[in-house]
Amino acid sequence: MIELENITKVYRMGEVEIPALRGITLSIEKGEMLSIIGASGSGKSTLMNIIGFLDKPTLGSYSFDGADVSQLNDDKLAEMRNRKIGFVFQEYNLLSRASALSNVELPLIYSGGRLKSKSKLATEALERVGLAARANHKPTELSGGEQQRVAIARALVNNPDVILADEPTGNLDSVSTEQIISVFRNLNQEGITVVLVTHEMDIAKQTQRIIRLYDGKVISDEKVT
């Protein structure tokens, strides 16, 4: 599904070049649940942003479902991102004055469609993460783990092929962390490809495959036994 070949990313600040990724070659199969692990500054988030069409590599090639991503213009990239990718971040990024249901509806509003179907799809997404009963609660009325599940439902509402989660349990206690990982596992069993970016080995070990980054390079790529 995802093929990265010799991906290099260099950020430029004036005359200074800062390499973030140094020749990443990587394949991700449809239906995998894997983790990308490394210390701060290892290139994890940069790699996730490139996979999710939020950033472009300086060098190298990226193929998604057989399409050469480098040949797509910004509008086409945005269209693919909205249809193919669901994002979950450490900060939940929910609208504090809106209900859980309204927060989940947001991607549907941006993509157009009928109001009635938006509510139905958002309710179904909340059901998939076990929060249908909290649909009318605002984020301030939800625990951290519940807020993250709302964020996952929002990522799900357009039925993406891939979910990219950047430190999704970073702000959560151990009980909420287990609940979130369980949600990701269930979604993966439904056929969604899940990529978790983390610096915690305990989280990484709960996926099927661990890719370790160091200084912008892949230093190991192992199946979890």
mmCIF file with all atom_site columns, C-alpha atoms in Angstrom:
data_model
loop_
_atom_site.group_PDB
_atom_site.id
_atom_site.type_symbol
_atom_site.label_atom_id
_atom_site.label_alt_id
_atom_site.label_comp_id
_atom_site.label_asym_id
_atom_site.label_entity_id
_atom_site.label_seq_id
_atom_site.pdbx_PDB_ins_code
_atom_site.Cartn_x
_atom_site.Cartn_y
_atom_site.Cartn_z
_atom_site.occupancy
_atom_site.B_iso_or_equiv
_atom_site.pdbx_formal_charge
_atom_site.auth_seq_id
_atom_site.auth_comp_id
_atom_site.auth_asym_id
_atom_site.auth_atom_id
_atom_site.pdbx_PDB_model_num
ATOM 1   C CA . MET A 1 1   ? 0.000   0.000   0.000  1.00 0.00 ? 1   MET A CA 1
ATOM 2   C CA . ILE A 1 2   ? 2.746   2.462   1.007  1.00 0.00 ? 2   ILE A CA 1
ATOM 3   C CA . GLU A 1 3   ? 6.167   2.376   -0.651 1.00 0.00 ? 3   GLU A CA 1
ATOM 4   C CA . LEU A 1 4   ? 8.884   4.827   0.393  1.00 0.00 ? 4   LEU A CA 1
ATOM 5   C CA . GLU A 1 5   ? 12.187  4.742   -1.472 1.00 0.00 ? 5   GLU A CA 1
ATOM 6   C CA . ASN A 1 6   ? 15.247  6.679   -0.282 1.00 0.00 ? 6   ASN A CA 1
ATOM 7   C CA . ILE A 1 7   ? 13.143  9.421   1.337  1.00 0.00 ? 7   ILE A CA 1
ATOM 8   C CA . THR A 1 8   ? 15.255  12.378  2.409  1.00 0.00 ? 8   THR A CA 1
ATOM 9   C CA . LYS A 1 9   ? 13.950  15.535  4.062  1.00 0.00 ? 9   LYS A CA 1
ATOM 10  C CA . VAL A 1 10  ? 16.105  18.600  4.626  1.00 0.00 ? 10  VAL A CA 1
ATOM 11  C CA . TYR A 1 11  ? 14.788  21.755  6.277  1.00 0.00 ? 11  TYR A CA 1
ATOM 12  C CA . ARG A 1 12  ? 16.529  25.009  5.424  1.00 0.00 ? 12  ARG A CA 1
ATOM 13  C CA . MET A 1 13  ? 16.824  27.926  7.832  1.00 0.00 ? 13  MET A CA 1
ATOM 14  C CA . GLY A 1 14  ? 18.637  30.662  5.972  1.00 0.00 ? 14  GLY A CA 1
ATOM 15  C CA . GLU A 1 15  ? 22.000  29.216  5.000  1.00 0.00 ? 15  GLU A CA 1
ATOM 16  C CA . VAL A 1 16  ? 21.698  26.329  7.439  1.00 0.00 ? 16  VAL A CA 1
ATOM 17  C CA . GLU A 1 17  ? 20.465  22.890  6.319  1.00 0.00 ? 17  GLU A CA 1
ATOM 18  C CA . ILE A 1 18  ? 18.907  20.604  8.918  1.00 0.00 ? 18  ILE A CA 1
ATOM 19  C CA . PRO A 1 19  ? 18.488  16.976  7.784  1.00 0.00 ? 19  PRO A CA 1
ATOM 20  C CA . ALA A 1 20  ? 15.398  15.331  9.309  1.00 0.00 ? 20  ALA A CA 1
ATOM 21  C CA . LEU A 1 21  ? 15.256  12.121  7.250  1.00 0.00 ? 21  LEU A CA 1
ATOM 22  C CA . ARG A 1 22  ? 18.286  10.456  5.652  1.00 0.00 ? 22  ARG A CA 1
ATOM 23  C CA . GLY A 1 23  ? 17.321  7.927   2.998  1.00 0.00 ? 23  GLY A CA 1
ATOM 24  C CA . ILE A 1 24  ? 14.295  6.111   4.428  1.00 0.00 ? 24  ILE A CA 1
ATOM 25  C CA . THR A 1 25  ? 13.202  3.025   2.464  1.00 0.00 ? 25  THR A CA 1
ATOM 26  C CA . LEU A 1 26  ? 10.067  1.410   3.825  1.00 0.00 ? 26  LEU A CA 1
ATOM 27  C CA . SER A 1 27  ? 7.025   -0.646  2.781  1.00 0.00 ? 27  SER A CA 1
ATOM 28  C CA . ILE A 1 28  ? 3.722   -0.790  4.672  1.00 0.00 ? 28  ILE A CA 1
ATOM 29  C CA . GLU A 1 29  ? 1.183   -3.422  3.710  1.00 0.00 ? 29  GLU A CA 1
ATOM 30  C CA . LYS A 1 30  ? -2.546  -2.891  3.725  1.00 0.00 ? 30  LYS A CA 1
ATOM 31  C CA . GLY A 1 31  ? -4.037  -4.027  7.048  1.00 0.00 ? 31  GLY A CA 1
ATOM 32  C CA . GLU A 1 32  ? -0.844  -3.756  9.101  1.00 0.00 ? 32  GLU A CA 1
ATOM 33  C CA . MET A 1 33  ? -0.688  -2.250  12.582 1.00 0.00 ? 33  MET A CA 1
ATOM 34  C CA . LEU A 1 34  ? 2.808   -0.967  13.177 1.00 0.00 ? 34  LEU A CA 1
ATOM 35  C CA . SER A 1 35  ? 4.700   1.515   15.294 1.00 0.00 ? 35  SER A CA 1
ATOM 36  C CA . ILE A 1 36  ? 7.437   3.990   14.464 1.00 0.00 ? 36  ILE A CA 1
ATOM 37  C CA . ILE A 1 37  ? 9.592   4.555   17.523 1.00 0.00 ? 37  ILE A CA 1
ATOM 38  C CA . GLY A 1 38  ? 12.496  6.810   18.326 1.00 0.00 ? 38  GLY A CA 1
ATOM 39  C CA . ALA A 1 39  ? 13.695  9.594   20.585 1.00 0.00 ? 39  ALA A CA 1
ATOM 40  C CA . SER A 1 40  ? 12.755  13.240  20.060 1.00 0.00 ? 40  SER A CA 1
ATOM 41  C CA . GLY A 1 41  ? 14.461  14.505  16.922 1.00 0.00 ? 41  GLY A CA 1
ATOM 42  C CA . SER A 1 42  ? 14.759  11.066  15.333 1.00 0.00 ? 42  SER A CA 1
ATOM 43  C CA . GLY A 1 43  ? 12.439  12.019  12.455 1.00 0.00 ? 43  GLY A CA 1
ATOM 44  C CA . LYS A 1 44  ? 9.253   10.207  13.557 1.00 0.00 ? 44  LYS A CA 1
ATOM 45  C CA . SER A 1 45  ? 6.838   13.083  13.056 1.00 0.00 ? 45  SER A CA 1
ATOM 46  C CA . THR A 1 46  ? 8.489   14.196  9.816  1.00 0.00 ? 46  THR A CA 1
ATOM 47  C CA . LEU A 1 47  ? 8.069   10.687  8.437  1.00 0.00 ? 47  LEU A CA 1
ATOM 48  C CA . MET A 1 48  ? 4.425   10.610  9.524  1.00 0.00 ? 48  MET A CA 1
ATOM 49  C CA . ASN A 1 49  ? 3.781   13.969  7.877  1.00 0.00 ? 49  ASN A CA 1
ATOM 50  C CA . ILE A 1 50  ? 5.237   12.720  4.594  1.00 0.00 ? 50  ILE A CA 1
ATOM 51  C CA . ILE A 1 51  ? 3.203   9.496   4.734  1.00 0.00 ? 51  ILE A CA 1
ATOM 52  C CA . GLY A 1 52  ? 0.082   11.585  5.419  1.00 0.00 ? 52  GLY A CA 1
ATOM 53  C CA . PHE A 1 53  ? 0.680   14.047  2.538  1.00 0.00 ? 53  PHE A CA 1
ATOM 54  C CA . LEU A 1 54  ? 1.226   16.927  4.985  1.00 0.00 ? 54  LEU A CA 1
ATOM 55  C CA . ASP A 1 55  ? 4.818   17.416  3.845  1.00 0.00 ? 55  ASP A CA 1
ATOM 56  C CA . LYS A 1 56  ? 6.881   16.552  0.773  1.00 0.00 ? 56  LYS A CA 1
ATOM 57  C CA . PRO A 1 57  ? 10.292  14.876  0.744  1.00 0.00 ? 57  PRO A CA 1
ATOM 58  C CA . THR A 1 58  ? 13.337  16.745  -0.506 1.00 0.00 ? 58  THR A CA 1
ATOM 59  C CA . LEU A 1 59  ? 14.481  13.610  -2.355 1.00 0.00 ? 59  LEU A CA 1
ATOM 60  C CA . GLY A 1 60  ? 13.158  10.105  -2.917 1.00 0.00 ? 60  GLY A CA 1
ATOM 61  C CA . SER A 1 61  ? 9.921   8.564   -4.159 1.00 0.00 ? 61  SER A CA 1
ATOM 62  C CA . TYR A 1 62  ? 6.614   7.790   -2.447 1.00 0.00 ? 62  TYR A CA 1
ATOM 63  C CA . SER A 1 63  ? 3.936   5.515   -3.875 1.00 0.00 ? 63  SER A CA 1
ATOM 64  C CA . PHE A 1 64  ? 0.505   5.181   -2.250 1.00 0.00 ? 64  PHE A CA 1
ATOM 65  C CA . ASP A 1 65  ? -1.830  2.523   -3.634 1.00 0.00 ? 65  ASP A CA 1
ATOM 66  C CA . GLY A 1 66  ? 0.229   2.530   -6.814 1.00 0.00 ? 66  GLY A CA 1
ATOM 67  C CA . ALA A 1 67  ? 0.019   6.303   -7.308 1.00 0.00 ? 67  ALA A CA 1
ATOM 68  C CA . ASP A 1 68  ? 3.258   8.285   -7.547 1.00 0.00 ? 68  ASP A CA 1
ATOM 69  C CA . VAL A 1 69  ? 2.685   10.923  -4.859 1.00 0.00 ? 69  VAL A CA 1
ATOM 70  C CA . SER A 1 70  ? 5.416   13.209  -6.257 1.00 0.00 ? 70  SER A CA 1
ATOM 71  C CA . GLN A 1 71  ? 3.338   13.682  -9.421 1.00 0.00 ? 71  GLN A CA 1
ATOM 72  C CA . LEU A 1 72  ? 0.279   15.000  -7.551 1.00 0.00 ? 72  LEU A CA 1
ATOM 73  C CA . ASN A 1 73  ? -0.442  18.706  -7.151 1.00 0.00 ? 73  ASN A CA 1
ATOM 74  C CA . ASP A 1 74  ? -1.512  20.255  -3.848 1.00 0.00 ? 74  ASP A CA 1
ATOM 75  C CA . ASP A 1 75  ? -5.238  19.975  -4.614 1.00 0.00 ? 75  ASP A CA 1
ATOM 76  C CA . LYS A 1 76  ? -4.947  16.284  -5.453 1.00 0.00 ? 76  LYS A CA 1
ATOM 77  C CA . LEU A 1 77  ? -2.830  15.675  -2.363 1.00 0.00 ? 77  LEU A CA 1
ATOM 78  C CA . ALA A 1 78  ? -5.470  17.383  -0.207 1.00 0.00 ? 78  ALA A CA 1
ATOM 79  C CA . GLU A 1 79  ? -8.181  15.256  -1.812 1.00 0.00 ? 79  GLU A CA 1
ATOM 80  C CA . MET A 1 80  ? -6.244  12.034  -1.155 1.00 0.00 ? 80  MET A CA 1
ATOM 81  C CA . ARG A 1 81  ? -5.474  13.118  2.401  1.00 0.00 ? 81  ARG A CA 1
ATOM 82  C CA . ASN A 1 82  ? -9.163  13.731  3.121  1.00 0.00 ? 82  ASN A CA 1
ATOM 83  C CA . ARG A 1 83  ? -10.266 10.424  1.593  1.00 0.00 ? 83  ARG A CA 1
ATOM 84  C CA . LYS A 1 84  ? -7.435  8.080   2.514  1.00 0.00 ? 84  LYS A CA 1
ATOM 85  C CA . ILE A 1 85  ? -5.890  9.269   5.787  1.00 0.00 ? 85  ILE A CA 1
ATOM 86  C CA . GLY A 1 86  ? -7.222  9.792   9.299  1.00 0.00 ? 86  GLY A CA 1
ATOM 87  C CA . PHE A 1 87  ? -5.024  11.712  11.748 1.00 0.00 ? 87  PHE A CA 1
ATOM 88  C CA . VAL A 1 88  ? -4.897  11.389  15.548 1.00 0.00 ? 88  VAL A CA 1
ATOM 89  C CA . PHE A 1 89  ? -2.564  13.605  17.588 1.00 0.00 ? 89  PHE A CA 1
ATOM 90  C CA . GLN A 1 90  ? -1.362  13.808  21.183 1.00 0.00 ? 90  GLN A CA 1
ATOM 91  C CA . GLU A 1 91  ? -3.380  16.985  21.655 1.00 0.00 ? 91  GLU A CA 1
ATOM 92  C CA . TYR A 1 92  ? -6.982  16.096  20.930 1.00 0.00 ? 92  TYR A CA 1
ATOM 93  C CA . ASN A 1 93  ? -7.650  19.333  18.988 1.00 0.00 ? 93  ASN A CA 1
ATOM 94  C CA . LEU A 1 94  ? -11.358 19.315  19.790 1.00 0.00 ? 94  LEU A CA 1
ATOM 95  C CA . LEU A 1 95  ? -13.601 22.392  19.705 1.00 0.00 ? 95  LEU A CA 1
ATOM 96  C CA . SER A 1 96  ? -14.308 23.032  23.378 1.00 0.00 ? 96  SER A CA 1
ATOM 97  C CA . ARG A 1 97  ? -17.790 24.537  22.873 1.00 0.00 ? 97  ARG A CA 1
ATOM 98  C CA . ALA A 1 98  ? -19.002 21.856  20.472 1.00 0.00 ? 98  ALA A CA 1
ATOM 99  C CA . SER A 1 99  ? -20.455 18.471  21.367 1.00 0.00 ? 99  SER A CA 1
ATOM 100 C CA . ALA A 1 100 ? -18.594 15.234  20.668 1.00 0.00 ? 100 ALA A CA 1
ATOM 101 C CA . LEU A 1 101 ? -20.973 14.625  17.752 1.00 0.00 ? 101 LEU A CA 1
ATOM 102 C CA . SER A 1 102 ? -20.316 18.072  16.265 1.00 0.00 ? 102 SER A CA 1
ATOM 103 C CA . ASN A 1 103 ? -16.560 17.577  16.584 1.00 0.00 ? 103 ASN A CA 1
ATOM 104 C CA . VAL A 1 104 ? -16.770 14.281  14.713 1.00 0.00 ? 104 VAL A CA 1
ATOM 105 C CA . GLU A 1 105 ? -18.905 15.884  11.990 1.00 0.00 ? 105 GLU A CA 1
ATOM 106 C CA . LEU A 1 106 ? -16.242 18.490  11.159 1.00 0.00 ? 106 LEU A CA 1
ATOM 107 C CA . PRO A 1 107 ? -14.418 16.557  8.384  1.00 0.00 ? 107 PRO A CA 1
ATOM 108 C CA . LEU A 1 108 ? -17.783 15.869  6.739  1.00 0.00 ? 108 LEU A CA 1
ATOM 109 C CA . ILE A 1 109 ? -18.656 19.548  6.787  1.00 0.00 ? 109 ILE A CA 1
ATOM 110 C CA . TYR A 1 110 ? -15.375 20.365  5.047  1.00 0.00 ? 110 TYR A CA 1
ATOM 111 C CA . SER A 1 111 ? -15.994 17.725  2.392  1.00 0.00 ? 111 SER A CA 1
ATOM 112 C CA . GLY A 1 112 ? -19.640 18.687  1.789  1.00 0.00 ? 112 GLY A CA 1
ATOM 113 C CA . GLY A 1 113 ? -22.698 16.476  1.944  1.00 0.00 ? 113 GLY A CA 1
ATOM 114 C CA . ARG A 1 114 ? -26.123 16.486  3.516  1.00 0.00 ? 114 ARG A CA 1
ATOM 115 C CA . LEU A 1 115 ? -26.579 17.429  7.163  1.00 0.00 ? 115 LEU A CA 1
ATOM 116 C CA . LYS A 1 116 ? -28.693 14.341  7.853  1.00 0.00 ? 116 LYS A CA 1
ATOM 117 C CA . SER A 1 117 ? -26.048 11.949  6.589  1.00 0.00 ? 117 SER A CA 1
ATOM 118 C CA . LYS A 1 118 ? -23.345 13.836  8.519  1.00 0.00 ? 118 LYS A CA 1
ATOM 119 C CA . SER A 1 119 ? -25.110 13.169  11.820 1.00 0.00 ? 119 SER A CA 1
ATOM 120 C CA . LYS A 1 120 ? -25.636 9.495   10.957 1.00 0.00 ? 120 LYS A CA 1
ATOM 121 C CA . LEU A 1 121 ? -22.007 8.936   9.919  1.00 0.00 ? 121 LEU A CA 1
ATOM 122 C CA . ALA A 1 122 ? -20.669 10.780  12.970 1.00 0.00 ? 122 ALA A CA 1
ATOM 123 C CA . THR A 1 123 ? -22.899 8.726   15.282 1.00 0.00 ? 123 THR A CA 1
ATOM 124 C CA . GLU A 1 124 ? -21.657 5.511   13.665 1.00 0.00 ? 124 GLU A CA 1
ATOM 125 C CA . ALA A 1 125 ? -18.040 6.635   14.151 1.00 0.00 ? 125 ALA A CA 1
ATOM 126 C CA . LEU A 1 126 ? -18.692 7.318   17.833 1.00 0.00 ? 126 LEU A CA 1
ATOM 127 C CA . GLU A 1 127 ? -20.271 3.877   18.151 1.00 0.00 ? 127 GLU A CA 1
ATOM 128 C CA . ARG A 1 128 ? -17.109 2.311   16.731 1.00 0.00 ? 128 ARG A CA 1
ATOM 129 C CA . VAL A 1 129 ? -15.050 3.824   19.562 1.00 0.00 ? 129 VAL A CA 1
ATOM 130 C CA . GLY A 1 130 ? -17.655 3.071   22.247 1.00 0.00 ? 130 GLY A CA 1
ATOM 131 C CA . LEU A 1 131 ? -18.808 6.641   22.829 1.00 0.00 ? 131 LEU A CA 1
ATOM 132 C CA . ALA A 1 132 ? -22.256 6.872   21.256 1.00 0.00 ? 132 ALA A CA 1
ATOM 133 C CA . ALA A 1 133 ? -23.775 7.507   24.698 1.00 0.00 ? 133 ALA A CA 1
ATOM 134 C CA . ARG A 1 134 ? -21.561 10.602  25.126 1.00 0.00 ? 134 ARG A CA 1
ATOM 135 C CA . ALA A 1 135 ? -22.395 12.153  21.756 1.00 0.00 ? 135 ALA A CA 1
ATOM 136 C CA . ASN A 1 136 ? -23.950 15.297  23.227 1.00 0.00 ? 136 ASN A CA 1
ATOM 137 C CA . HIS A 1 137 ? -21.242 15.943  25.809 1.00 0.00 ? 137 HIS A CA 1
ATOM 138 C CA . LYS A 1 138 ? -18.678 18.691  25.303 1.00 0.00 ? 138 LYS A CA 1
ATOM 139 C CA . PRO A 1 139 ? -14.945 17.969  25.636 1.00 0.00 ? 139 PRO A CA 1
ATOM 140 C CA . THR A 1 140 ? -14.837 19.601  29.087 1.00 0.00 ? 140 THR A CA 1
ATOM 141 C CA . GLU A 1 141 ? -17.362 16.980  30.230 1.00 0.00 ? 141 GLU A CA 1
ATOM 142 C CA . LEU A 1 142 ? -15.208 14.073  29.016 1.00 0.00 ? 142 LEU A CA 1
ATOM 143 C CA . SER A 1 143 ? -12.102 12.428  30.426 1.00 0.00 ? 143 SER A CA 1
ATOM 144 C CA . GLY A 1 144 ? -8.821  12.578  28.532 1.00 0.00 ? 144 GLY A CA 1
ATOM 145 C CA . GLY A 1 145 ? -9.284  9.060   27.230 1.00 0.00 ? 145 GLY A CA 1
ATOM 146 C CA . GLU A 1 146 ? -12.825 9.861   26.081 1.00 0.00 ? 146 GLU A CA 1
ATOM 147 C CA . GLN A 1 147 ? -11.614 13.007  24.328 1.00 0.00 ? 147 GLN A CA 1
ATOM 148 C CA . GLN A 1 148 ? -9.009  10.971  22.475 1.00 0.00 ? 148 GLN A CA 1
ATOM 149 C CA . ARG A 1 149 ? -11.682 8.482   21.432 1.00 0.00 ? 149 ARG A CA 1
ATOM 150 C CA . VAL A 1 150 ? -13.714 11.384  20.045 1.00 0.00 ? 150 VAL A CA 1
ATOM 151 C CA . ALA A 1 151 ? -10.607 12.427  18.109 1.00 0.00 ? 151 ALA A CA 1
ATOM 152 C CA . ILE A 1 152 ? -10.272 8.868   16.770 1.00 0.00 ? 152 ILE A CA 1
ATOM 153 C CA . ALA A 1 153 ? -13.945 8.883   15.745 1.00 0.00 ? 153 ALA A CA 1
ATOM 154 C CA . ARG A 1 154 ? -13.325 12.157  13.901 1.00 0.00 ? 154 ARG A CA 1
ATOM 155 C CA . ALA A 1 155 ? -10.386 10.510  12.103 1.00 0.00 ? 155 ALA A CA 1
ATOM 156 C CA . LEU A 1 156 ? -12.647 7.586   11.182 1.00 0.00 ? 156 LEU A CA 1
ATOM 157 C CA . VAL A 1 157 ? -15.671 9.438   9.909  1.00 0.00 ? 157 VAL A CA 1
ATOM 158 C CA . ASN A 1 158 ? -14.502 9.604   6.272  1.00 0.00 ? 158 ASN A CA 1
ATOM 159 C CA . ASN A 1 159 ? -13.674 5.861   6.309  1.00 0.00 ? 159 ASN A CA 1
ATOM 160 C CA . PRO A 1 160 ? -9.913  6.248   5.698  1.00 0.00 ? 160 PRO A CA 1
ATOM 161 C CA . ASP A 1 161 ? -7.652  3.431   4.559  1.00 0.00 ? 161 ASP A CA 1
ATOM 162 C CA . VAL A 1 162 ? -4.922  4.487   6.998  1.00 0.00 ? 162 VAL A CA 1
ATOM 163 C CA . ILE A 1 163 ? -4.916  6.004   10.480 1.00 0.00 ? 163 ILE A CA 1
ATOM 164 C CA . LEU A 1 164 ? -1.760  7.876   11.457 1.00 0.00 ? 164 LEU A CA 1
ATOM 165 C CA . ALA A 1 165 ? -1.516  8.469   15.206 1.00 0.00 ? 165 ALA A CA 1
ATOM 166 C CA . ASP A 1 166 ? 1.248   10.722  16.563 1.00 0.00 ? 166 ASP A CA 1
ATOM 167 C CA . GLU A 1 167 ? 1.872   10.002  20.288 1.00 0.00 ? 167 GLU A CA 1
ATOM 168 C CA . PRO A 1 168 ? -1.875  9.319   20.778 1.00 0.00 ? 168 PRO A CA 1
ATOM 169 C CA . THR A 1 169 ? -1.455  8.175   24.393 1.00 0.00 ? 169 THR A CA 1
ATOM 170 C CA . GLY A 1 170 ? 1.123   10.766  25.454 1.00 0.00 ? 170 GLY A CA 1
ATOM 171 C CA . ASN A 1 171 ? -1.299  12.654  27.711 1.00 0.00 ? 171 ASN A CA 1
ATOM 172 C CA . LEU A 1 172 ? -3.134  9.638   29.133 1.00 0.00 ? 172 LEU A CA 1
ATOM 173 C CA . ASP A 1 173 ? -2.883  7.438   32.220 1.00 0.00 ? 173 ASP A CA 1
ATOM 174 C CA . SER A 1 174 ? -2.260  3.711   31.932 1.00 0.00 ? 174 SER A CA 1
ATOM 175 C CA . VAL A 1 175 ? -5.939  2.704   31.993 1.00 0.00 ? 175 VAL A CA 1
ATOM 176 C CA . SER A 1 176 ? -6.911  5.182   29.271 1.00 0.00 ? 176 SER A CA 1
ATOM 177 C CA . THR A 1 177 ? -3.831  4.169   27.271 1.00 0.00 ? 177 THR A CA 1
ATOM 178 C CA . GLU A 1 178 ? -4.971  0.535   27.259 1.00 0.00 ? 178 GLU A CA 1
ATOM 179 C CA . GLN A 1 179 ? -8.444  1.603   26.122 1.00 0.00 ? 179 GLN A CA 1
ATOM 180 C CA . ILE A 1 180 ? -7.025  3.640   23.237 1.00 0.00 ? 180 ILE A CA 1
ATOM 181 C CA . ILE A 1 181 ? -4.710  0.835   22.098 1.00 0.00 ? 181 ILE A CA 1
ATOM 182 C CA . SER A 1 182 ? -7.689  -1.539  22.242 1.00 0.00 ? 182 SER A CA 1
ATOM 183 C CA . VAL A 1 183 ? -9.664  0.830   19.999 1.00 0.00 ? 183 VAL A CA 1
ATOM 184 C CA . PHE A 1 184 ? -6.802  0.891   17.478 1.00 0.00 ? 184 PHE A CA 1
ATOM 185 C CA . ARG A 1 185 ? -6.572  -2.903  17.561 1.00 0.00 ? 185 ARG A CA 1
ATOM 186 C CA . ASN A 1 186 ? -10.291 -3.246  16.887 1.00 0.00 ? 186 ASN A CA 1
ATOM 187 C CA . LEU A 1 187 ? -10.083 -0.828  13.969 1.00 0.00 ? 187 LEU A CA 1
ATOM 188 C CA . ASN A 1 188 ? -7.122  -2.728  12.592 1.00 0.00 ? 188 ASN A CA 1
ATOM 189 C CA . GLN A 1 189 ? -9.126  -5.953  12.784 1.00 0.00 ? 189 GLN A CA 1
ATOM 190 C CA . GLU A 1 190 ? -11.746 -4.198  10.646 1.00 0.00 ? 190 GLU A CA 1
ATOM 191 C CA . GLY A 1 191 ? -9.054  -3.812  7.968  1.00 0.00 ? 191 GLY A CA 1
ATOM 192 C CA . ILE A 1 192 ? -7.765  -0.300  8.628  1.00 0.00 ? 192 ILE A CA 1
ATOM 193 C CA . THR A 1 193 ? -3.994  0.152   8.424  1.00 0.00 ? 193 THR A CA 1
ATOM 194 C CA . VAL A 1 194 ? -2.787  1.748   11.679 1.00 0.00 ? 194 VAL A CA 1
ATOM 195 C CA . VAL A 1 195 ? 0.562   3.524   12.104 1.00 0.00 ? 195 VAL A CA 1
ATOM 196 C CA . LEU A 1 196 ? 1.424   4.629   15.650 1.00 0.00 ? 196 LEU A CA 1
ATOM 197 C CA . VAL A 1 197 ? 4.247   7.095   16.233 1.00 0.00 ? 197 VAL A CA 1
ATOM 198 C CA . THR A 1 198 ? 5.581   6.790   19.773 1.00 0.00 ? 198 THR A CA 1
ATOM 199 C CA . HIS A 1 199 ? 8.680   7.024   21.933 1.00 0.00 ? 199 HIS A CA 1
ATOM 200 C CA . GLU A 1 200 ? 7.365   4.395   24.372 1.00 0.00 ? 200 GLU A CA 1
ATOM 201 C CA . MET A 1 201 ? 8.430   0.788   23.822 1.00 0.00 ? 201 MET A CA 1
ATOM 202 C CA . ASP A 1 202 ? 5.511   -0.502  25.912 1.00 0.00 ? 202 ASP A CA 1
ATOM 203 C CA . ILE A 1 203 ? 3.157   1.013   23.334 1.00 0.00 ? 203 ILE A CA 1
ATOM 204 C CA . ALA A 1 204 ? 5.206   -0.137  20.349 1.00 0.00 ? 204 ALA A CA 1
ATOM 205 C CA . LYS A 1 205 ? 5.203   -3.748  21.580 1.00 0.00 ? 205 LYS A CA 1
ATOM 206 C CA . GLN A 1 206 ? 1.415   -3.815  21.306 1.00 0.00 ? 206 GLN A CA 1
ATOM 207 C CA . THR A 1 207 ? 1.601   -3.469  17.519 1.00 0.00 ? 207 THR A CA 1
ATOM 208 C CA . GLN A 1 208 ? 2.588   -6.118  14.958 1.00 0.00 ? 208 GLN A CA 1
ATOM 209 C CA . ARG A 1 209 ? 5.801   -4.473  13.795 1.00 0.00 ? 209 ARG A CA 1
ATOM 210 C CA . ILE A 1 210 ? 8.289   -1.964  15.212 1.00 0.00 ? 210 ILE A CA 1
ATOM 211 C CA . ILE A 1 211 ? 10.299  0.419   13.023 1.00 0.00 ? 211 ILE A CA 1
ATOM 212 C CA . ARG A 1 212 ? 13.059  2.223   14.947 1.00 0.00 ? 212 ARG A CA 1
ATOM 213 C CA . LEU A 1 213 ? 14.416  5.559   13.804 1.00 0.00 ? 213 LEU A CA 1
ATOM 214 C CA . TYR A 1 214 ? 17.649  7.199   14.890 1.00 0.00 ? 214 TYR A CA 1
ATOM 215 C CA . ASP A 1 215 ? 18.974  10.452  13.433 1.00 0.00 ? 215 ASP A CA 1
ATOM 216 C CA . GLY A 1 216 ? 16.586  10.221  10.494 1.00 0.00 ? 216 GLY A CA 1
ATOM 217 C CA . LYS A 1 217 ? 17.481  6.647   9.551  1.00 0.00 ? 217 LYS A CA 1
ATOM 218 C CA . VAL A 1 218 ? 15.748  3.288   10.006 1.00 0.00 ? 218 VAL A CA 1
ATOM 219 C CA . ILE A 1 219 ? 18.035  1.288   12.298 1.00 0.00 ? 219 ILE A CA 1
ATOM 220 C CA . SER A 1 220 ? 15.720  -1.727  12.716 1.00 0.00 ? 220 SER A CA 1
ATOM 221 C CA . ASP A 1 221 ? 12.462  -3.094  11.344 1.00 0.00 ? 221 ASP A CA 1
ATOM 222 C CA . GLU A 1 222 ? 11.167  -6.063  13.337 1.00 0.00 ? 222 GLU A CA 1
ATOM 223 C CA . LYS A 1 223 ? 8.019   -8.142  13.652 1.00 0.00 ? 223 LYS A CA 1
ATOM 224 C CA . VAL A 1 224 ? 6.575   -8.354  17.160 1.00 0.00 ? 224 VAL A CA 1
ATOM 225 C CA . THR A 1 225 ? 6.399   -11.935 18.383 1.00 0.00 ? 225 THR A CA 1
#
